Amino acid sequence: DFRLPLVKSINASGHKFGLVYAGIGWLLFNEKDSLPDELVTHVNYLGGDQASFTLNFSKPASCVLGQYYQFLRLGRKGYTDILKNGMLNAQFLRDMLLRTQAFDIVDDGDMPLVAFKMKDPVKSG
């Protein structure tokens, strides 16, 4: 959350919530000065200097193309709808697990996932 004074960067894994293959992620900085100079590569492009910021570990571009396609295809509304649906599905699963009385939910319900554990059989009878 960039509203917090000590947060300078945020990273996320695209394959978790970006609907793409494992291997793509994002790193955002709150301002240009927070980006370390060591991560910037300068290239001569079309006769001029161009700064390039990428964390590339010699992987194929298929992940990037897949993400770009999803951005174009779904747009913000599409991603919002998919994540809302994921949240509803997770809540339904939480409710069904609780209904069995055999599980405790250990997540906060703030992401489209469910984390649970079995209740102690001695305590739950």
Coordinates of C-alpha atoms in Angstrom, one line a residue:
D1 CA 0.0 0.0 0.0
F2 CA 1.8 3.1 -1.2
R3 CA -0.1 5.2 1.2
L4 CA 2.1 3.9 3.9
P5 CA 5.3 6.0 4.2
L6 CA 7.8 3.2 4.3
V7 CA 6.5 1.2 1.4
K8 CA 8.7 1.9 -1.6
S9 CA 7.8 -1.1 -3.8
I10 CA 5.2 -3.7 -4.3
N11 CA 5.6 -7.0 -6.1
A12 CA 3.0 -9.6 -7.1
S13 CA 3.0 -13.0 -8.9
G14 CA 1.0 -13.0 -12.1
H15 CA 0.4 -16.7 -12.1
K16 CA -1.5 -16.4 -8.8
F17 CA -4.1 -13.8 -9.7
G18 CA -3.1 -12.6 -13.1
L19 CA -4.4 -15.7 -14.9
V20 CA -1.1 -16.5 -16.6
Y21 CA 1.5 -19.1 -16.6
A22 CA 4.0 -19.4 -13.7
G23 CA 7.0 -17.2 -14.3
I24 CA 5.6 -13.7 -14.6
G25 CA 5.4 -11.1 -12.0
W26 CA 5.3 -7.4 -11.4
L27 CA 7.4 -5.0 -9.4
L28 CA 6.1 -1.5 -8.9
F29 CA 7.9 1.4 -7.3
N30 CA 6.2 4.3 -5.6
E31 CA 8.4 6.8 -7.4
K32 CA 11.3 6.8 -9.9
D33 CA 13.9 7.6 -7.1
S34 CA 13.0 4.3 -5.4
L35 CA 14.1 2.3 -8.3
P36 CA 17.8 1.3 -7.7
D37 CA 20.2 2.4 -10.5
E38 CA 21.6 -1.2 -10.5
L39 CA 18.3 -2.4 -12.0
V40 CA 18.3 0.0 -14.9
T41 CA 20.0 -0.9 -18.2
H42 CA 20.7 1.7 -20.8
V43 CA 20.5 0.8 -24.4
N44 CA 21.1 2.7 -27.6
Y45 CA 17.7 2.5 -29.4
L46 CA 17.1 4.2 -32.7
G47 CA 20.1 6.5 -32.1
G48 CA 19.2 7.6 -28.6
D49 CA 19.7 6.4 -25.0
Q50 CA 16.7 4.5 -23.6
A51 CA 16.5 3.3 -20.0
S52 CA 15.2 -0.2 -19.7
F53 CA 14.0 -1.7 -16.5
T54 CA 13.4 -5.4 -16.6
L55 CA 14.2 -8.3 -14.4
N56 CA 14.9 -10.8 -17.1
F57 CA 16.4 -14.2 -16.3
S58 CA 16.6 -15.5 -19.9
K59 CA 13.1 -16.9 -19.9
P60 CA 10.9 -17.2 -23.0
A61 CA 8.5 -14.4 -23.7
S62 CA 5.4 -16.6 -23.7
C63 CA 4.4 -15.5 -20.2
V64 CA 4.5 -11.9 -21.1
L65 CA 2.5 -12.5 -24.3
G66 CA 0.0 -14.5 -22.3
Q67 CA -0.4 -11.7 -19.8
Y68 CA -0.7 -9.0 -22.5
Y69 CA -3.3 -11.1 -24.3
Q70 CA -5.3 -11.4 -21.0
F71 CA -5.1 -7.7 -20.4
L72 CA -6.4 -6.9 -23.9
R73 CA -9.0 -9.7 -23.8
L74 CA -10.4 -9.1 -20.3
G75 CA -9.7 -5.6 -19.5
R76 CA -10.1 -4.2 -16.0
K77 CA -13.8 -5.2 -15.8
G78 CA -13.1 -8.7 -16.9
Y79 CA -10.4 -9.2 -14.2
T80 CA -12.7 -7.6 -11.6
D81 CA -15.5 -9.9 -12.5
I82 CA -13.2 -13.0 -12.4
L83 CA -11.8 -12.1 -9.0
K84 CA -15.2 -11.3 -7.6
N85 CA -16.4 -14.7 -8.8
G86 CA -13.3 -16.3 -7.2
M87 CA -14.1 -14.6 -3.9
L88 CA -17.7 -15.8 -4.0
N89 CA -16.5 -19.4 -4.8
A90 CA -14.0 -19.2 -1.9
Q91 CA -16.8 -18.0 0.5
F92 CA -19.1 -20.8 -0.6
L93 CA -16.3 -23.4 0.0
R94 CA -15.6 -21.8 3.5
D95 CA -19.3 -22.1 4.3
M96 CA -19.5 -25.7 3.2
L97 CA -16.4 -26.7 5.2
L98 CA -17.7 -25.0 8.3
R99 CA -21.0 -26.8 7.8
T100 CA -19.3 -30.1 8.2
Q101 CA -18.1 -29.1 11.6
A102 CA -14.8 -31.0 10.9
F103 CA -12.7 -28.0 9.9
D104 CA -11.5 -24.6 11.1
I105 CA -11.0 -21.9 8.6
V106 CA -7.6 -20.2 9.1
D107 CA -7.7 -17.5 6.3
D108 CA -9.2 -14.1 6.7
G109 CA -11.4 -14.3 3.7
D110 CA -9.7 -11.4 1.9
M111 CA -8.4 -13.4 -1.0
P112 CA -9.9 -15.9 -3.5
L113 CA -8.5 -18.9 -1.6
V114 CA -9.5 -21.0 1.4
A115 CA -7.0 -22.1 4.1
F116 CA -8.3 -24.6 6.6
K117 CA -7.3 -27.3 9.1
M118 CA -9.0 -30.3 10.5
K119 CA -10.4 -29.8 14.0
D120 CA -8.8 -31.8 16.8
P121 CA -10.8 -35.0 16.8
V122 CA -10.5 -35.3 20.5
K123 CA -11.9 -31.9 21.1
S124 CA -14.6 -31.9 18.4
G125 CA -15.9 -35.3 19.3

